[in-house]
mmCIF file of C-alpha atoms in Angstrom:
data_model
loop_
_atom_site.group_PDB
_atom_site.id
_atom_site.type_symbol
_atom_site.label_atom_id
_atom_site.label_comp_id
_atom_site.label_asym_id
_atom_site.label_seq_id
_atom_site.Cartn_x
_atom_site.Cartn_y
_atom_site.Cartn_z
ATOM 1 C CA UNK A 1 -11.044 -22.383 23.618
ATOM 2 C CA UNK A 2 -8.716 -21.451 20.774
ATOM 3 C CA UNK A 3 -5.798 -23.850 20.634
ATOM 4 C CA UNK A 4 -2.960 -24.984 18.415
ATOM 5 C CA UNK A 5 -1.326 -28.357 19.051
ATOM 6 C CA UNK A 6 1.857 -29.387 17.263
ATOM 7 C CA UNK A 7 3.069 -32.956 16.804
ATOM 8 C CA UNK A 8 5.520 -34.979 14.756
ATOM 9 C CA UNK A 9 8.811 -33.928 16.266
ATOM 10 C CA UNK A 10 11.552 -36.399 17.075
ATOM 11 C CA UNK A 11 15.125 -37.431 16.422
ATOM 12 C CA UNK A 12 16.272 -37.695 12.810
ATOM 13 C CA UNK A 13 19.659 -38.155 11.160
ATOM 14 C CA UNK A 14 21.241 -35.439 9.022
ATOM 15 C CA UNK A 15 19.846 -35.622 5.514
ATOM 16 C CA UNK A 16 16.635 -37.162 6.756
ATOM 17 C CA UNK A 17 13.032 -35.992 6.575
ATOM 18 C CA UNK A 18 10.257 -35.277 9.039
ATOM 19 C CA UNK A 19 6.679 -34.020 8.807
ATOM 20 C CA UNK A 20 5.282 -31.780 11.495
ATOM 21 C CA UNK A 21 1.572 -31.279 12.069
ATOM 22 C CA UNK A 22 -0.424 -28.596 13.820
ATOM 23 C CA UNK A 23 -4.080 -29.110 14.659
ATOM 24 C CA UNK A 24 -6.196 -26.032 15.320
ATOM 25 C CA UNK A 25 -9.402 -25.844 17.337
ATOM 26 C CA UNK A 26 -11.738 -23.083 18.426
ATOM 27 C CA UNK A 27 -11.259 -20.902 15.347
ATOM 28 C CA UNK A 28 -12.399 -20.787 11.720
ATOM 29 C CA UNK A 29 -9.135 -22.225 10.480
ATOM 30 C CA UNK A 30 -9.553 -21.351 6.813
ATOM 31 C CA UNK A 31 -9.924 -17.645 7.660
ATOM 32 C CA UNK A 32 -6.323 -17.335 8.771
ATOM 33 C CA UNK A 33 -2.818 -17.280 7.441
ATOM 34 C CA UNK A 34 -0.738 -19.777 9.406
ATOM 35 C CA UNK A 35 2.994 -19.771 10.086
ATOM 36 C CA UNK A 36 5.793 -22.024 11.283
ATOM 37 C CA UNK A 37 8.409 -20.569 13.613
ATOM 38 C CA UNK A 38 11.316 -22.255 15.356
ATOM 39 C CA UNK A 39 13.344 -21.479 18.436
ATOM 40 C CA UNK A 40 16.880 -22.458 19.304
ATOM 41 C CA UNK A 41 18.880 -21.463 22.361
ATOM 42 C CA UNK A 42 21.560 -19.956 20.196
ATOM 43 C CA UNK A 43 19.552 -18.174 17.495
ATOM 44 C CA UNK A 44 16.331 -17.300 19.271
ATOM 45 C CA UNK A 45 13.091 -17.150 17.305
ATOM 46 C CA UNK A 46 13.177 -17.616 13.558
ATOM 47 C CA UNK A 47 10.198 -17.319 11.220
ATOM 48 C CA UNK A 48 10.230 -20.136 8.661
ATOM 49 C CA UNK A 49 7.165 -19.969 6.437
ATOM 50 C CA UNK A 50 3.522 -18.961 6.135
ATOM 51 C CA UNK A 51 0.581 -20.034 4.055
ATOM 52 C CA UNK A 52 -2.614 -18.201 3.164
ATOM 53 C CA UNK A 53 -6.014 -19.335 4.386
ATOM 54 C CA UNK A 54 -6.878 -20.989 1.090
ATOM 55 C CA UNK A 55 -3.412 -22.484 0.740
ATOM 56 C CA UNK A 56 -2.776 -20.567 -2.462
ATOM 57 C CA UNK A 57 0.039 -18.331 -1.300
ATOM 58 C CA UNK A 58 3.170 -19.372 0.556
ATOM 59 C CA UNK A 59 6.384 -17.653 1.527
ATOM 60 C CA UNK A 60 9.586 -19.064 3.029
ATOM 61 C CA UNK A 61 12.667 -17.886 4.844
ATOM 62 C CA UNK A 62 15.823 -18.241 2.780
ATOM 63 C CA UNK A 63 17.251 -20.658 5.357
ATOM 64 C CA UNK A 64 14.618 -23.300 4.547
ATOM 65 C CA UNK A 65 13.543 -22.461 0.985
ATOM 66 C CA UNK A 66 13.764 -25.558 -1.186
ATOM 67 C CA UNK A 67 14.038 -27.897 1.817
ATOM 68 C CA UNK A 68 10.825 -27.239 3.757
ATOM 69 C CA UNK A 69 7.255 -27.202 2.420
ATOM 70 C CA UNK A 70 4.300 -25.708 4.251
ATOM 71 C CA UNK A 71 0.801 -26.960 3.491
ATOM 72 C CA UNK A 72 -2.640 -27.151 5.059
ATOM 73 C CA UNK A 73 -5.817 -29.193 5.010
ATOM 74 C CA UNK A 74 -8.732 -26.964 5.948
ATOM 75 C CA UNK A 75 -11.085 -29.949 6.121
ATOM 76 C CA UNK A 76 -8.964 -31.258 8.993
ATOM 77 C CA UNK A 77 -8.110 -27.856 10.530
ATOM 78 C CA UNK A 78 -4.490 -28.870 10.156
ATOM 79 C CA UNK A 79 -1.229 -27.243 9.135
ATOM 80 C CA UNK A 80 1.847 -29.180 8.059
ATOM 81 C CA UNK A 81 5.575 -28.659 7.606
ATOM 82 C CA UNK A 82 7.382 -31.204 5.468
ATOM 83 C CA UNK A 83 11.087 -30.963 6.247
ATOM 84 C CA UNK A 84 13.734 -32.645 4.108
ATOM 85 C CA UNK A 85 17.534 -32.555 3.800
ATOM 86 C CA UNK A 86 17.628 -31.835 7.494
ATOM 87 C CA UNK A 87 20.786 -30.397 8.997
ATOM 88 C CA UNK A 88 22.171 -30.370 12.515
ATOM 89 C CA UNK A 89 21.406 -26.652 12.661
ATOM 90 C CA UNK A 90 17.680 -27.392 12.107
ATOM 91 C CA UNK A 91 17.572 -28.741 15.663
ATOM 92 C CA UNK A 92 14.993 -26.588 17.448
ATOM 93 C CA UNK A 93 11.579 -26.326 19.013
ATOM 94 C CA UNK A 94 9.081 -25.835 16.197
ATOM 95 C CA UNK A 95 5.905 -23.810 16.742
ATOM 96 C CA UNK A 96 2.906 -23.204 14.568
ATOM 97 C CA UNK A 97 1.299 -19.797 14.904
ATOM 98 C CA UNK A 98 -1.774 -17.986 13.645
ATOM 99 C CA UNK A 99 -1.365 -15.111 11.172
ATOM 100 C CA UNK A 100 1.645 -13.816 9.228
ATOM 101 C CA UNK A 101 2.257 -10.172 10.198
ATOM 102 C CA UNK A 102 2.093 -11.208 13.837
ATOM 103 C CA UNK A 103 2.313 -14.591 15.530
ATOM 104 C CA UNK A 104 -1.005 -14.021 17.268
ATOM 105 C CA UNK A 105 -1.444 -17.449 18.824
ATOM 106 C CA UNK A 106 1.168 -20.128 19.423
ATOM 107 C CA UNK A 107 1.096 -23.810 20.135
ATOM 108 C CA UNK A 108 3.222 -25.492 22.792
ATOM 109 C CA UNK A 109 5.804 -26.585 20.238
ATOM 110 C CA UNK A 110 7.298 -29.865 19.071
ATOM 111 C CA UNK A 111 11.010 -30.636 19.429
ATOM 112 C CA UNK A 112 13.084 -31.664 16.418
ATOM 113 C CA UNK A 113 16.587 -33.012 16.992
ATOM 114 C CA UNK A 114 18.863 -33.635 14.032
ATOM 115 C CA UNK A 115 21.766 -35.785 15.110
ATOM 116 C CA UNK A 116 23.798 -38.684 13.843
ATOM 117 C CA UNK B 1 18.520 -9.974 10.045
ATOM 118 C CA UNK B 2 17.182 -10.129 13.599
ATOM 119 C CA UNK B 3 15.956 -7.017 15.353
ATOM 120 C CA UNK B 4 18.267 -5.853 18.145
ATOM 121 C CA UNK B 5 17.166 -6.042 21.774
ATOM 122 C CA UNK B 6 19.176 -5.736 24.989
ATOM 123 C CA UNK B 7 20.098 -9.163 26.348
ATOM 124 C CA UNK B 8 18.788 -8.419 29.802
ATOM 125 C CA UNK B 9 16.874 -5.826 31.776
ATOM 126 C CA UNK B 10 16.130 -5.898 35.480
ATOM 127 C CA UNK B 11 14.074 -3.946 37.962
ATOM 128 C CA UNK B 12 12.629 -4.078 41.437
ATOM 129 C CA UNK B 13 8.962 -4.795 42.121
ATOM 130 C CA UNK B 14 6.850 -1.714 41.446
ATOM 131 C CA UNK B 15 9.409 -0.095 39.174
ATOM 132 C CA UNK B 16 9.072 0.479 35.433
ATOM 133 C CA UNK B 17 11.375 -0.975 32.824
ATOM 134 C CA UNK B 18 11.676 -0.388 29.085
ATOM 135 C CA UNK B 19 12.928 -2.790 26.430
ATOM 136 C CA UNK B 20 14.054 -1.458 23.071
ATOM 137 C CA UNK B 21 13.797 -3.176 19.690
ATOM 138 C CA UNK B 22 15.862 -1.671 16.884
ATOM 139 C CA UNK B 23 15.400 -2.546 13.255
ATOM 140 C CA UNK B 24 15.534 -0.719 9.960
ATOM 141 C CA UNK B 25 13.436 1.078 7.367
ATOM 142 C CA UNK B 26 12.627 -2.333 5.911
ATOM 143 C CA UNK B 27 10.917 -3.654 9.017
ATOM 144 C CA UNK B 28 10.168 -1.654 12.171
ATOM 145 C CA UNK B 29 10.261 1.628 10.297
ATOM 146 C CA UNK B 30 8.143 0.390 7.418
ATOM 147 C CA UNK B 31 4.834 -0.644 8.953
ATOM 148 C CA UNK B 32 2.897 -0.510 12.213
ATOM 149 C CA UNK B 33 3.127 -4.278 12.472
ATOM 150 C CA UNK B 34 5.346 -4.450 15.526
ATOM 151 C CA UNK B 35 4.425 -6.982 18.180
ATOM 152 C CA UNK B 36 5.797 -8.015 21.559
ATOM 153 C CA UNK B 37 5.748 -11.490 23.096
ATOM 154 C CA UNK B 38 6.237 -12.804 26.613
ATOM 155 C CA UNK B 39 7.683 -16.276 27.106
ATOM 156 C CA UNK B 40 7.953 -18.068 30.416
ATOM 157 C CA UNK B 41 10.302 -21.074 30.709
ATOM 158 C CA UNK B 42 8.963 -24.181 29.014
ATOM 159 C CA UNK B 43 6.029 -22.337 27.442
ATOM 160 C CA UNK B 44 5.236 -21.016 24.001
ATOM 161 C CA UNK B 45 5.356 -17.231 23.503
ATOM 162 C CA UNK B 46 2.257 -15.145 24.171
ATOM 163 C CA UNK B 47 1.412 -11.834 22.531
ATOM 164 C CA UNK B 48 1.307 -8.894 24.930
ATOM 165 C CA UNK B 49 1.301 -6.075 22.341
ATOM 166 C CA UNK B 50 0.335 -6.031 18.662
ATOM 167 C CA UNK B 51 0.295 -3.351 15.955
ATOM 168 C CA UNK B 52 2.806 -1.213 17.894
ATOM 169 C CA UNK B 53 0.668 -0.323 20.909
ATOM 170 C CA UNK B 54 -2.427 -2.496 21.156
ATOM 171 C CA UNK B 55 -3.017 -4.935 23.997
ATOM 172 C CA UNK B 56 -4.919 -8.171 23.424
ATOM 173 C CA UNK B 57 -7.844 -8.831 25.678
ATOM 174 C CA UNK B 58 -6.657 -10.148 29.016
ATOM 175 C CA UNK B 59 -3.211 -8.544 28.958
ATOM 176 C CA UNK B 60 -2.476 -6.248 31.865
ATOM 177 C CA UNK B 61 -2.603 -2.481 31.262
ATOM 178 C CA UNK B 62 0.851 -2.381 32.874
ATOM 179 C CA UNK B 63 2.165 -3.323 29.428
ATOM 180 C CA UNK B 64 2.483 -0.445 26.984
ATOM 181 C CA UNK B 65 4.514 0.154 23.855
ATOM 182 C CA UNK B 66 5.457 2.711 21.251
ATOM 183 C CA UNK B 67 7.515 3.205 18.124
ATOM 184 C CA UNK B 68 9.728 5.974 16.840
ATOM 185 C CA UNK B 69 11.394 5.603 13.506
ATOM 186 C CA UNK B 70 13.181 2.266 13.352
ATOM 187 C CA UNK B 71 12.984 1.585 17.091
ATOM 188 C CA UNK B 72 10.098 0.163 19.073
ATOM 189 C CA UNK B 73 9.863 0.047 22.852
ATOM 190 C CA UNK B 74 7.956 -2.010 25.412
ATOM 191 C CA UNK B 75 7.390 -0.619 28.887
ATOM 192 C CA UNK B 76 6.300 -2.692 31.849
ATOM 193 C CA UNK B 77 5.120 -0.510 34.700
ATOM 194 C CA UNK B 78 4.513 -1.615 38.290
ATOM 195 C CA UNK B 79 6.852 -4.569 37.767
ATOM 196 C CA UNK B 80 5.628 -7.797 39.354
ATOM 197 C CA UNK B 81 7.283 -11.158 39.994
ATOM 198 C CA UNK B 82 5.093 -12.768 37.325
ATOM 199 C CA UNK B 83 6.601 -10.447 34.705
ATOM 200 C CA UNK B 84 9.927 -12.256 34.967
ATOM 201 C CA UNK B 85 10.236 -13.888 31.534
ATOM 202 C CA UNK B 86 11.855 -13.546 28.139
ATOM 203 C CA UNK B 87 10.448 -10.870 25.845
ATOM 204 C CA UNK B 88 10.703 -10.743 22.068
ATOM 205 C CA UNK B 89 9.643 -8.179 19.506
ATOM 206 C CA UNK B 90 8.680 -8.921 15.928
ATOM 207 C CA UNK B 91 7.993 -6.890 12.807
ATOM 208 C CA UNK B 92 6.533 -7.601 9.417
ATOM 209 C CA UNK B 93 8.967 -6.603 6.684
ATOM 210 C CA UNK B 94 8.890 -5.098 3.221
ATOM 211 C CA UNK B 95 9.827 -8.553 1.920
ATOM 212 C CA UNK B 96 6.551 -9.892 3.352
ATOM 213 C CA UNK B 97 8.406 -11.891 5.971
ATOM 214 C CA UNK B 98 8.326 -11.789 9.759
ATOM 215 C CA UNK B 99 11.493 -10.955 11.693
ATOM 216 C CA UNK B 100 11.992 -11.394 15.426
ATOM 217 C CA UNK B 101 14.136 -9.603 17.944
ATOM 218 C CA UNK B 102 17.101 -11.190 19.694
ATOM 219 C CA UNK B 103 15.175 -11.454 22.952
ATOM 220 C CA UNK B 104 15.462 -9.819 26.374
ATOM 221 C CA UNK B 105 15.504 -11.595 29.712
ATOM 222 C CA UNK B 106 13.600 -9.582 32.293
ATOM 223 C CA UNK B 107 14.605 -10.200 35.893
ATOM 224 C CA UNK B 108 12.583 -8.968 38.848
ATOM 225 C CA UNK B 109 15.037 -8.276 41.639
#
């Protein structure tokens, strides 16, 4: 069964950092681009970043460029999102997803709350 | 910027409804990489259409979609109670990014 499971969410103060993880199972992880997407009640779905299967190529949304870093460890079938300089407006449910031109498979999400 | 969808669409069981997704020449109009997602409350989104008009295995044939110019459309025929959910479109862009629609709440009357 193909599955993505996110973890690492929580409550953090503005200006703080957090690292999200996404563990994949049931697929040849290194074959796929992987993405991070977030969802807020007010702004809907927002693509944040993707990374190529080898980890060589990355691309970021302007809203997180310079603050967030996407990475992967293919030996652990895991995707990561290092988030720094967090802002109140980064509060959202964060999803990892397979592929880049389509979010073909989603996890259940992990909630990040940025609040003082 | 986000693709434009109607905030809500409703229909009675058995009817057909259509949701539009309007973008630009830089996204919807640029490639055939338009997808549609269904999201029930408390769940992650699930793909119901990819590459404009293709259904993943396991998705009901009641879901169909098309694209004309900068606007894509999703049609749900034979509306059922289980179709009540939020629906989002997405498109790959000429900037090699992914952009989502504003979302549409489908209500089965």
